[in-house]
């Protein structure tokens, strides 16, 4: 029971590591997901092909393999970055594929007439997408994006197993110190629960404020 | 022009000759940029001697091929066992959640919510480290608990998506609840759920690679063994180049199968009405929905 009180700093460091990883990777995933969703609906064929390839490959890659390739593989051919940054890259790129698909399904929920009206006002593709379609699409994809980001937070545990400072990773330190392993895991589980519940609460608020009433 | 879905064509007009030329230019430029990136990557790979013979010879040895095949076999074994067990657990939990008895319903809900909320890896590590279980059963147990809970929700939404009149009619005929389920609801629900179930199995297949982290001797583990061999000058990148396409290919095949089933279902008038929530993408917990 006293594992937490005795080692609060270890837990706190792990907890913050998970939060940091989640926040940075979320930002990367949202930005990349937005770009890829725009690519996938663009009028230029090669953009669409690139977006489709990105999503198909990343959605079908096991995340462990991606971490393996990025964290352990990239340094072998000359790309040396901090481990944390590699983890953010892997996690962000992986999740961006799911964000992209959520956004694309959101674009489908915007009535066709809106796009047609925008076009008849003489808007270009970029204007139609960014000023008319996407703002509305964003509102209808708040729940799926929320669950994707919760998944991201849970997936960040894999980074810990690849020795990035993170919540799950703390079990190693504490079991070496001889603490009861079961209680260690109870506290780790609680940490994840706090993070995922916080994200889902945040998205509930967002949905209440901006969600589309149907 | 290639066929597009309606949403895409609503975003821009069908291009005229001038725009067509402009689009071709964009296409050309972006293709060149991508090609440039690929060329740079290839240059980096050559520059760091990733294509030297020593790094690729290991794949010619029978022992190493066997090691990889054994790893692949272990991956598929873990996948098969956890798929079967997840389906079983999913059924049990779904039955529990649809039960008429409050405590049973409550217990099943608690299980489903808890196991969906935990990272799979934390559960696997807990079973492996704290309960001191062997790697394979630990991996299978973790995957089963997680995917079983997700599948339980898929089953439940499938059964709830069957039109109300069906169940009412069955009750009116004097069937008992078990009969209504077994003869009326489940047969219709299964058809509608099939694509969602297969998509969830893709998640299970992808997650078998977590076994690597608890030293289960699966495909990635075999790759790591070869990659860290000094005799072949640490062929890390070649190993990644060999195992990634196989992993991604397996998952893609299963994904395509799910899509194919879904397309067939859409054409099938028997299941047209029932619309099942798709399995969640990736390993994830659908927060509060």
Short mmCIF file of C-alpha atoms in Angstrom, two decimals:
data_model
loop_
_atom_site.label_atom_id
_atom_site.label_comp_id
_atom_site.label_asym_id
_atom_site.label_seq_id
_atom_site.Cartn_x
_atom_site.Cartn_y
_atom_site.Cartn_z
CA UNK A 1 0.00 0.00 0.00
CA UNK A 2 2.77 2.44 0.95
CA UNK A 3 4.50 1.98 -2.41
CA UNK A 4 2.87 5.19 -3.55
CA UNK A 5 3.70 7.34 -0.55
CA UNK A 6 7.28 6.08 -0.35
CA UNK A 7 8.01 6.53 -4.02
CA UNK A 8 5.80 9.38 -4.95
CA UNK A 9 8.54 11.09 -6.96
CA UNK A 10 9.12 7.99 -9.12
CA UNK A 11 5.42 7.69 -9.82
CA UNK A 12 5.10 11.40 -10.41
CA UNK A 13 7.93 11.34 -12.94
CA UNK A 14 6.34 8.38 -14.73
CA UNK A 15 2.93 10.01 -14.65
CA UNK A 16 4.28 13.27 -16.06
CA UNK A 17 6.17 11.27 -18.70
CA UNK A 18 2.95 9.63 -19.83
CA UNK A 19 1.10 12.96 -19.84
CA UNK A 20 3.85 14.67 -21.84
CA UNK A 21 4.05 11.83 -24.33
CA UNK A 22 0.27 11.88 -24.72
CA UNK A 23 0.05 15.63 -25.20
CA UNK A 24 2.88 15.94 -27.73
CA UNK A 25 1.81 12.86 -29.67
CA UNK A 26 -1.82 14.08 -29.68
CA UNK A 27 -0.80 17.40 -31.19
CA UNK A 28 1.27 15.66 -33.84
CA UNK A 29 -1.53 13.17 -34.54
CA UNK A 30 -4.16 15.91 -34.88
CA UNK A 31 -2.02 18.01 -37.22
CA UNK A 32 -0.96 15.05 -39.37
CA UNK A 33 -4.48 13.61 -39.31
CA UNK A 34 -5.86 16.94 -40.54
CA UNK A 35 -3.30 17.10 -43.34
CA UNK A 36 -3.92 13.50 -44.39
CA UNK A 37 -7.71 13.94 -44.34
CA UNK A 38 -7.32 16.98 -46.62
CA UNK A 39 -5.06 14.94 -48.90
CA UNK A 40 -7.61 12.14 -49.07
CA UNK A 41 -10.39 14.41 -50.33
CA UNK A 42 -8.18 16.59 -52.54
CA UNK A 43 -8.82 16.92 -56.28
CA UNK A 44 -5.23 15.96 -57.13
CA UNK A 45 -4.87 12.21 -57.64
CA UNK A 46 -1.34 11.84 -56.29
CA UNK A 47 -2.34 13.60 -53.03
CA UNK A 48 -5.22 11.16 -52.60
CA UNK A 49 -2.94 8.22 -53.32
CA UNK A 50 -0.40 9.41 -50.75
CA UNK A 51 -3.08 9.91 -48.09
CA UNK A 52 -4.57 6.49 -48.75
CA UNK A 53 -1.19 4.79 -48.61
CA UNK A 54 -0.32 6.56 -45.34
CA UNK A 55 -3.54 5.50 -43.67
CA UNK A 56 -3.57 1.94 -44.98
CA UNK A 57 0.01 1.20 -44.00
CA UNK A 58 -0.11 2.80 -40.56
CA UNK A 59 -3.48 1.33 -39.63
CA UNK A 60 -2.20 -2.15 -40.37
CA UNK A 61 1.15 -1.81 -38.63
CA UNK A 62 1.40 -3.25 -35.14
CA UNK A 63 2.43 -0.38 -32.88
CA UNK A 64 5.12 -2.52 -31.27
CA UNK A 65 6.70 -3.04 -34.68
CA UNK A 66 6.57 0.70 -35.35
CA UNK A 67 8.27 1.45 -32.02
CA UNK A 68 10.80 -1.29 -32.74
CA UNK A 69 11.60 0.18 -36.15
CA UNK A 70 11.68 3.82 -35.03
CA UNK A 71 13.26 3.64 -31.57
CA UNK A 72 15.78 0.91 -32.29
CA UNK A 73 16.05 1.13 -36.08
CA UNK A 74 16.45 4.80 -36.99
CA UNK A 75 19.55 5.35 -34.82
CA UNK A 76 21.23 2.53 -36.75
CA UNK A 77 21.22 4.54 -39.91
CA UNK A 78 22.41 7.78 -38.58
CA UNK A 79 19.28 9.47 -37.24
CA UNK A 80 19.96 10.10 -33.57
CA UNK A 81 17.29 11.93 -31.61
CA UNK A 82 16.23 11.71 -27.95
CA UNK A 83 14.22 8.55 -27.21
CA UNK A 84 11.26 10.61 -26.09
CA UNK A 85 11.09 12.37 -29.44
CA UNK A 86 11.21 9.08 -31.32
CA UNK A 87 8.34 7.80 -29.18
CA UNK A 88 6.30 10.94 -29.91
CA UNK A 89 6.97 10.50 -33.64
CA UNK A 90 5.94 6.84 -33.68
CA UNK A 91 2.85 7.33 -31.53
CA UNK A 92 1.79 10.50 -33.36
CA UNK A 93 2.16 9.06 -36.87
CA UNK A 94 0.36 5.86 -35.88
CA UNK A 95 -2.58 7.72 -34.34
CA UNK A 96 -2.77 10.24 -37.20
CA UNK A 97 -4.09 7.47 -39.46
CA UNK A 98 -7.04 6.92 -37.12
CA UNK A 99 -7.66 10.67 -36.69
CA UNK A 100 -7.65 11.04 -40.47
CA UNK A 101 -10.31 8.37 -40.86
CA UNK A 102 -12.43 9.91 -38.10
CA UNK A 103 -12.21 13.33 -39.79
CA UNK A 104 -13.05 11.86 -43.17
CA UNK A 105 -16.17 10.26 -41.76
CA UNK A 106 -16.98 13.68 -40.26
CA UNK A 107 -16.63 15.30 -43.68
CA UNK A 108 -19.21 12.80 -44.91
CA UNK A 109 -21.71 13.98 -42.30
CA UNK A 110 -21.70 17.55 -43.63
CA UNK A 111 -24.64 17.88 -46.05
CA UNK A 112 -23.60 17.99 -49.70
CA UNK A 113 -25.48 21.19 -50.28
CA UNK A 114 -23.03 23.06 -48.07
CA UNK A 115 -20.11 22.22 -50.32
CA UNK A 116 -22.17 22.99 -53.40
CA UNK A 117 -23.24 26.34 -51.96
CA UNK A 118 -19.64 27.21 -51.13
CA UNK A 119 -18.58 26.32 -54.66
CA UNK A 120 -21.35 28.36 -56.21
CA UNK A 121 -20.07 31.35 -54.23
CA UNK A 122 -16.84 30.84 -56.12
CA UNK A 123 -14.78 29.39 -53.28
CA UNK A 124 -11.76 27.30 -54.14
CA UNK A 125 -11.26 23.76 -52.83
CA UNK A 126 -9.04 25.03 -50.01
CA UNK A 127 -11.57 27.66 -48.98
CA UNK A 128 -14.50 25.26 -49.13
CA UNK A 129 -12.64 22.75 -47.02
CA UNK A 130 -11.21 25.06 -44.38
CA UNK A 131 -14.00 27.59 -43.95
CA UNK A 132 -17.15 25.57 -44.59
CA UNK A 133 -16.69 21.81 -44.39
CA UNK A 134 -14.00 21.14 -41.79
CA UNK A 135 -15.30 23.44 -39.03
CA UNK A 136 -18.58 21.53 -39.17
CA UNK A 137 -16.87 18.18 -39.57
CA UNK A 138 -14.80 18.87 -36.45
CA UNK A 139 -17.94 19.29 -34.41
CA UNK A 140 -19.36 15.95 -35.39
CA UNK A 141 -16.14 14.01 -34.86
CA UNK A 142 -15.51 15.11 -31.28
CA UNK A 143 -16.52 11.72 -29.78
CA UNK A 144 -14.47 9.49 -32.12
CA UNK A 145 -11.45 11.77 -31.89
CA UNK A 146 -11.80 11.62 -28.11
CA UNK A 147 -11.73 7.85 -28.08
CA UNK A 148 -8.79 7.83 -30.48
CA UNK A 149 -6.84 10.10 -28.12
CA UNK A 150 -7.76 7.89 -25.17
CA UNK A 151 -6.36 4.98 -27.16
CA UNK A 152 -3.22 7.02 -27.73
CA UNK A 153 -2.81 7.56 -24.00
CA UNK A 154 -3.18 3.83 -23.40
CA UNK A 155 -0.83 2.99 -26.25
CA UNK A 156 1.85 5.20 -24.73
CA UNK A 157 2.43 2.32 -22.28
CA UNK A 158 4.31 0.57 -25.09
CA UNK A 159 6.84 3.41 -25.10
CA UNK A 160 7.54 2.61 -21.44
CA UNK A 161 8.39 -0.96 -22.33
CA UNK A 162 10.95 0.48 -24.76
CA UNK A 163 12.53 2.33 -21.81
CA UNK A 164 11.09 5.78 -22.42
CA UNK A 165 10.35 7.40 -19.04
CA UNK A 166 6.66 6.69 -18.60
CA UNK A 167 4.16 5.37 -16.07
CA UNK A 168 4.28 1.64 -16.85
CA UNK A 169 8.07 1.78 -16.83
CA UNK A 170 8.06 2.65 -13.12
CA UNK A 171 7.23 -0.94 -12.20
CA UNK A 172 10.80 -1.99 -13.02
CA UNK A 173 12.38 0.52 -10.66
CA UNK A 174 9.99 -0.27 -7.86
CA UNK A 175 10.18 -4.05 -8.14
CA UNK A 176 13.97 -3.78 -7.98
CA UNK A 177 13.51 -1.91 -4.72
CA UNK A 178 11.55 -4.91 -3.46
CA UNK A 179 8.09 -3.42 -3.23
CA UNK A 180 4.97 -5.51 -3.51
CA UNK A 181 4.43 -5.83 -7.23
CA UNK A 182 0.66 -6.12 -7.04
CA UNK A 183 0.26 -2.79 -5.29
CA UNK A 184 2.69 -1.22 -7.74
CA UNK A 185 0.41 -2.27 -10.56
CA UNK A 186 -2.69 -1.05 -8.75
CA UNK A 187 -1.19 2.43 -8.60
CA UNK A 188 -0.01 2.29 -12.20
CA UNK A 189 -3.51 1.25 -13.27
CA UNK A 190 -4.95 4.13 -11.29
CA UNK A 191 -2.59 6.56 -13.01
CA UNK A 192 -3.78 5.45 -16.43
CA UNK A 193 -7.37 5.61 -15.28
CA UNK A 194 -6.88 9.23 -14.19
CA UNK A 195 -5.40 10.16 -17.56
CA UNK A 196 -8.04 8.42 -19.67
CA UNK A 197 -10.90 9.72 -17.53
CA UNK A 198 -9.49 13.24 -17.79
CA UNK A 199 -9.40 13.00 -21.58
CA UNK A 200 -12.92 11.64 -21.76
CA UNK A 201 -14.17 14.37 -19.40
CA UNK A 202 -12.47 17.00 -21.55
CA UNK A 203 -14.14 15.64 -24.67
CA UNK A 204 -17.51 15.50 -22.95
CA UNK A 205 -17.18 19.21 -22.20
CA UNK A 206 -16.10 19.91 -25.77
CA UNK A 207 -19.04 17.94 -27.09
CA UNK A 208 -21.50 19.81 -24.90
CA UNK A 209 -20.13 23.10 -26.12
CA UNK A 210 -19.53 22.39 -29.79
CA UNK A 211 -21.13 19.06 -30.59
CA UNK A 212 -23.84 18.89 -33.22
CA UNK A 213 -27.25 18.43 -31.65
CA UNK A 214 -29.10 15.69 -33.47
CA UNK B 1 -11.16 11.11 -63.72
CA UNK B 2 -11.24 8.42 -61.12
CA UNK B 3 -14.46 7.49 -59.39
CA UNK B 4 -14.93 9.45 -56.18
CA UNK B 5 -17.47 9.18 -53.45
CA UNK B 6 -20.08 11.90 -53.37
CA UNK B 7 -18.65 13.82 -50.44
CA UNK B 8 -15.40 14.34 -52.31
CA UNK B 9 -16.99 15.61 -55.50
CA UNK B 10 -19.11 18.07 -53.54
CA UNK B 11 -15.94 19.82 -52.46
CA UNK B 12 -14.79 20.90 -55.91
CA UNK B 13 -16.10 21.20 -59.44
CA UNK B 14 -15.18 18.73 -62.11
CA UNK B 15 -11.98 20.34 -63.37
CA UNK B 16 -11.90 22.05 -66.73
CA UNK B 17 -8.92 21.83 -69.09
CA UNK B 18 -6.99 24.63 -67.40
CA UNK B 19 -7.51 23.31 -63.88
CA UNK B 20 -6.74 19.84 -65.12
CA UNK B 21 -3.34 21.07 -66.28
CA UNK B 22 -2.77 22.78 -62.95
CA UNK B 23 -3.68 19.61 -61.06
CA UNK B 24 -1.32 17.60 -63.25
CA UNK B 25 1.44 20.06 -62.34
CA UNK B 26 0.67 19.71 -58.61
CA UNK B 27 0.63 15.96 -59.00
CA UNK B 28 3.97 16.00 -60.76
CA UNK B 29 5.60 18.28 -58.19
CA UNK B 30 4.31 16.29 -55.21
CA UNK B 31 5.38 13.01 -56.82
CA UNK B 32 8.84 14.47 -57.36
CA UNK B 33 9.01 15.54 -53.71
CA UNK B 34 8.02 12.06 -52.52
CA UNK B 35 10.50 10.47 -54.92
CA UNK B 36 13.15 12.86 -53.64
CA UNK B 37 12.45 11.77 -50.07
CA UNK B 38 12.65 8.12 -51.07
CA UNK B 39 15.92 8.77 -52.88
CA UNK B 40 17.31 10.52 -49.80
CA UNK B 41 16.29 7.56 -47.64
CA UNK B 42 17.93 5.14 -50.05
CA UNK B 43 21.04 7.30 -50.02
CA UNK B 44 21.09 7.22 -46.21
CA UNK B 45 20.64 3.45 -46.27
CA UNK B 46 23.50 2.98 -48.73
CA UNK B 47 25.62 5.53 -46.94
CA UNK B 48 25.32 3.58 -43.68
CA UNK B 49 26.06 0.28 -45.46
CA UNK B 50 22.65 -1.29 -44.95
CA UNK B 51 22.86 -3.13 -48.27
CA UNK B 52 26.23 -4.77 -47.80
CA UNK B 53 26.24 -8.49 -48.39
CA UNK B 54 27.06 -9.40 -44.77
CA UNK B 55 23.86 -7.85 -43.53
CA UNK B 56 21.68 -9.77 -45.95
CA UNK B 57 23.40 -13.18 -45.92
CA UNK B 58 21.67 -14.35 -42.73
CA UNK B 59 18.39 -14.65 -44.60
CA UNK B 60 19.98 -17.29 -46.82
CA UNK B 61 20.64 -19.64 -43.91
CA UNK B 62 18.18 -22.38 -43.24
CA UNK B 63 18.45 -22.01 -39.46
CA UNK B 64 17.52 -18.35 -39.63
CA UNK B 65 14.65 -18.96 -42.01
CA UNK B 66 13.40 -21.61 -39.61
CA UNK B 67 13.76 -19.21 -36.69
CA UNK B 68 11.63 -16.64 -38.52
CA UNK B 69 9.06 -19.25 -39.50
CA UNK B 70 8.86 -20.51 -35.93
CA UNK B 71 8.33 -16.93 -34.78
CA UNK B 72 5.61 -16.42 -37.36
CA UNK B 73 4.02 -19.68 -36.25
CA UNK B 74 4.07 -18.56 -32.63
CA UNK B 75 2.49 -15.23 -33.61
CA UNK B 76 -0.29 -17.03 -35.45
CA UNK B 77 -0.73 -19.46 -32.58
CA UNK B 78 -1.16 -16.65 -30.06
CA UNK B 79 -3.56 -14.93 -32.46
CA UNK B 80 -5.67 -18.03 -33.05
CA UNK B 81 -5.97 -18.91 -29.37
CA UNK B 82 -6.78 -15.37 -28.28
CA UNK B 83 -9.26 -14.92 -31.13
CA UNK B 84 -11.21 -18.01 -30.11
CA UNK B 85 -11.09 -17.16 -26.41
CA UNK B 86 -12.03 -13.49 -27.04
CA UNK B 87 -15.08 -14.57 -29.01
CA UNK B 88 -16.08 -16.90 -26.17
CA UNK B 89 -15.50 -14.27 -23.48
CA UNK B 90 -17.28 -11.67 -25.59
CA UNK B 91 -20.31 -13.93 -25.85
CA UNK B 92 -20.39 -14.59 -22.11
CA UNK B 93 -20.04 -10.89 -21.25
CA UNK B 94 -22.65 -9.86 -23.81
CA UNK B 95 -25.10 -12.39 -22.40
CA UNK B 96 -24.33 -11.00 -18.96
CA UNK B 97 -24.93 -7.43 -20.07
CA UNK B 98 -28.25 -8.37 -21.66
CA UNK B 99 -29.34 -10.39 -18.64
CA UNK B 100 -32.60 -9.66 -16.82
CA UNK B 101 -30.90 -10.04 -13.44
CA UNK B 102 -29.48 -6.84 -12.10
CA UNK B 103 -26.39 -8.23 -10.28
CA UNK B 104 -25.32 -10.20 -13.37
CA UNK B 105 -25.76 -7.18 -15.58
CA UNK B 106 -23.89 -5.02 -13.15
CA UNK B 107 -20.97 -7.44 -12.86
CA UNK B 108 -20.67 -7.82 -16.63
CA UNK B 109 -20.75 -4.05 -17.12
CA UNK B 110 -18.03 -3.59 -14.52
CA UNK B 111 -15.82 -6.18 -16.25
CA UNK B 112 -16.34 -4.70 -19.69
CA UNK B 113 -15.68 -1.13 -18.59
CA UNK B 114 -12.61 -2.00 -16.54
CA UNK B 115 -10.88 -4.15 -19.14
CA UNK B 116 -11.55 -1.62 -21.87
CA UNK B 117 -10.14 1.19 -19.76
CA UNK B 118 -6.79 -0.47 -19.01
CA UNK B 119 -3.92 -0.41 -21.48
CA UNK B 120 -3.58 -3.98 -22.81
CA UNK B 121 0.12 -3.89 -22.12
CA UNK B 122 -0.41 -3.08 -18.43
CA UNK B 123 -2.71 -6.12 -18.12
CA UNK B 124 -0.23 -8.34 -19.93
CA UNK B 125 2.64 -7.12 -17.76
CA UNK B 126 0.56 -7.57 -14.64
CA UNK B 127 -0.25 -11.16 -15.53
CA UNK B 128 3.33 -11.85 -16.58
CA UNK B 129 5.22 -10.07 -13.81
CA UNK B 130 2.93 -10.06 -10.80
CA UNK B 131 1.09 -13.35 -11.29
CA UNK B 132 4.26 -14.98 -12.74
CA UNK B 133 2.52 -16.65 -15.67
CA UNK B 134 4.42 -17.98 -18.71
CA UNK B 135 4.69 -15.53 -21.66
CA UNK B 136 2.22 -17.24 -24.02
CA UNK B 137 -0.65 -17.63 -21.52
CA UNK B 138 0.01 -14.12 -20.21
CA UNK B 139 -0.18 -12.64 -23.70
CA UNK B 140 -3.28 -14.64 -24.58
CA UNK B 141 -4.98 -13.76 -21.30
CA UNK B 142 -4.32 -10.03 -21.74
CA UNK B 143 -5.51 -10.01 -25.34
CA UNK B 144 -8.57 -12.09 -24.45
CA UNK B 145 -9.64 -9.82 -21.61
CA UNK B 146 -9.31 -6.70 -23.72
CA UNK B 147 -10.69 -7.92 -27.04
CA UNK B 148 -13.37 -9.99 -25.30
CA UNK B 149 -14.68 -6.86 -23.60
CA UNK B 150 -14.70 -4.89 -26.83
CA UNK B 151 -16.40 -7.75 -28.66
CA UNK B 152 -19.02 -7.96 -25.91
CA UNK B 153 -20.03 -4.41 -26.79
CA UNK B 154 -20.08 -5.24 -30.49
CA UNK B 155 -22.35 -8.24 -29.80
CA UNK B 156 -24.62 -6.18 -27.62
CA UNK B 157 -24.98 -3.40 -30.16
CA UNK B 158 -25.60 -6.03 -32.82
CA UNK B 159 -28.41 -7.63 -30.87
CA UNK B 160 -29.91 -4.27 -29.98
CA UNK B 161 -29.78 -3.23 -33.63
CA UNK B 162 -32.25 -5.94 -34.66
CA UNK B 163 -35.60 -4.30 -35.12
CA UNK B 164 -37.75 -4.21 -32.02
CA UNK B 165 -40.73 -5.72 -33.79
CA UNK B 166 -38.80 -8.93 -34.29
CA UNK B 167 -38.36 -9.55 -30.62
CA UNK B 168 -41.87 -8.40 -29.79
CA UNK B 169 -43.31 -10.76 -32.36
CA UNK B 170 -41.23 -13.63 -30.99
CA UNK B 171 -42.40 -12.94 -27.44
CA UNK B 172 -45.98 -12.67 -28.69
CA UNK B 173 -45.63 -16.14 -30.17
CA UNK B 174 -44.87 -17.33 -26.65
CA UNK B 175 -41.13 -17.91 -26.97
CA UNK B 176 -38.96 -17.75 -23.89
CA UNK B 177 -36.08 -15.27 -23.72
CA UNK B 178 -33.51 -17.93 -24.58
CA UNK B 179 -35.53 -18.92 -27.60
CA UNK B 180 -35.99 -15.33 -28.73
CA UNK B 181 -32.23 -14.85 -28.51
CA UNK B 182 -31.21 -18.13 -30.11
CA UNK B 183 -33.76 -18.35 -32.90
CA UNK B 184 -34.55 -14.73 -33.70
CA UNK B 185 -32.04 -12.16 -32.56
CA UNK B 186 -28.61 -13.82 -32.67
CA UNK B 187 -28.87 -15.25 -36.22
CA UNK B 188 -29.77 -11.82 -37.57
CA UNK B 189 -27.28 -9.99 -35.40
CA UNK B 190 -24.32 -12.21 -36.33
CA UNK B 191 -24.68 -11.36 -40.01
CA UNK B 192 -24.72 -7.66 -39.31
CA UNK B 193 -21.86 -7.87 -36.80
CA UNK B 194 -19.45 -9.89 -38.91
CA UNK B 195 -17.44 -6.98 -40.37
CA UNK B 196 -17.09 -5.37 -36.94
CA UNK B 197 -15.95 -8.68 -35.43
CA UNK B 198 -13.31 -9.22 -38.10
CA UNK B 199 -12.02 -5.64 -37.66
CA UNK B 200 -11.60 -6.34 -33.97
CA UNK B 201 -9.65 -9.49 -34.82
CA UNK B 202 -7.25 -7.31 -36.82
CA UNK B 203 -6.61 -5.44 -33.56
CA UNK B 204 -5.94 -8.76 -31.81
CA UNK B 205 -3.53 -9.79 -34.57
CA UNK B 206 -1.67 -6.50 -34.34
CA UNK B 207 -1.47 -6.74 -30.57
CA UNK B 208 0.13 -10.19 -30.59
CA UNK B 209 3.33 -8.28 -31.25
CA UNK B 210 3.13 -7.05 -27.65
CA UNK B 211 4.35 -10.55 -26.82
CA UNK B 212 7.78 -9.33 -27.90
CA UNK B 213 7.87 -7.11 -24.82
CA UNK B 214 7.36 -10.02 -22.45
CA UNK B 215 9.93 -12.22 -24.22
CA UNK B 216 7.35 -14.42 -25.95
CA UNK B 217 9.21 -15.94 -28.89
CA UNK B 218 7.06 -14.51 -31.65
CA UNK B 219 7.90 -13.00 -35.02
CA UNK B 220 9.30 -9.69 -33.80
CA UNK B 221 11.34 -11.53 -31.17
CA UNK B 222 12.88 -13.74 -33.86
CA UNK B 223 13.69 -10.58 -35.80
CA UNK B 224 15.37 -9.03 -32.79
CA UNK B 225 17.51 -12.15 -32.30
CA UNK B 226 18.79 -11.91 -35.87
CA UNK B 227 19.17 -8.13 -35.69
CA UNK B 228 21.42 -8.23 -32.66
CA UNK B 229 23.80 -10.78 -34.19
CA UNK B 230 27.32 -9.38 -34.39
CA UNK B 231 28.42 -12.02 -36.92
CA UNK B 232 26.21 -10.41 -39.52
CA UNK B 233 27.21 -6.86 -38.58
CA UNK B 234 23.95 -6.11 -36.70
CA UNK B 235 21.51 -6.38 -39.64
CA UNK B 236 18.82 -4.31 -37.94
CA UNK B 237 17.46 -2.41 -40.90
CA UNK B 238 17.38 -5.48 -43.20
CA UNK B 239 15.41 -7.31 -40.51
CA UNK B 240 12.89 -4.48 -40.27
CA UNK B 241 12.65 -4.45 -44.06
CA UNK B 242 11.88 -8.17 -44.09
CA UNK B 243 9.46 -8.51 -41.19
CA UNK B 244 7.42 -5.28 -41.58
CA UNK B 245 5.91 -6.18 -44.97
CA UNK B 246 4.94 -9.60 -43.64
CA UNK B 247 3.27 -8.16 -40.52
CA UNK B 248 1.54 -5.35 -42.41
CA UNK B 249 0.52 -7.77 -45.18
CA UNK B 250 -1.14 -10.15 -42.74
CA UNK B 251 -3.12 -7.35 -41.09
CA UNK B 252 -4.06 -5.84 -44.44
CA UNK B 253 -5.39 -9.17 -45.69
CA UNK B 254 -7.61 -9.47 -42.64
CA UNK B 255 -8.73 -5.81 -42.98
CA UNK B 256 -9.60 -6.32 -46.62
CA UNK B 257 -11.53 -9.42 -45.73
CA UNK B 258 -13.54 -7.36 -43.22
CA UNK B 259 -14.21 -4.70 -45.84
CA UNK B 260 -15.20 -7.33 -48.38
CA UNK B 261 -17.66 -8.87 -45.92
CA UNK B 262 -19.02 -5.41 -45.11
CA UNK B 263 -19.55 -4.63 -48.80
CA UNK B 264 -21.37 -7.90 -49.31
CA UNK B 265 -23.53 -7.17 -46.29
CA UNK B 266 -24.55 -3.81 -47.67
CA UNK B 267 -25.89 -5.48 -50.77
CA UNK B 268 -27.74 -8.05 -48.69
CA UNK B 269 -31.36 -7.05 -48.09
CA UNK B 270 -31.53 -9.33 -45.04
CA UNK B 271 -29.04 -7.25 -43.08
CA UNK B 272 -29.53 -3.88 -44.67
CA UNK B 273 -31.64 -2.55 -41.83
CA UNK B 274 -29.31 -3.50 -38.99
CA UNK B 275 -26.47 -1.07 -38.56
CA UNK B 276 -23.78 -2.06 -36.08
CA UNK B 277 -21.31 0.30 -34.53
CA UNK B 278 -17.93 -0.51 -36.04
CA UNK B 279 -15.18 -1.88 -33.84
CA UNK B 280 -13.02 0.85 -32.45
CA UNK B 281 -9.98 1.63 -34.54
CA UNK B 282 -6.73 0.48 -33.02
CA UNK B 283 -6.45 -0.58 -29.45
CA UNK B 284 -8.67 1.83 -27.71
CA UNK B 285 -11.23 2.49 -25.14
CA UNK B 286 -14.32 4.34 -26.16
CA UNK B 287 -14.44 6.64 -23.16
CA UNK B 288 -17.94 7.26 -22.00
CA UNK B 289 -20.01 6.59 -25.07
#
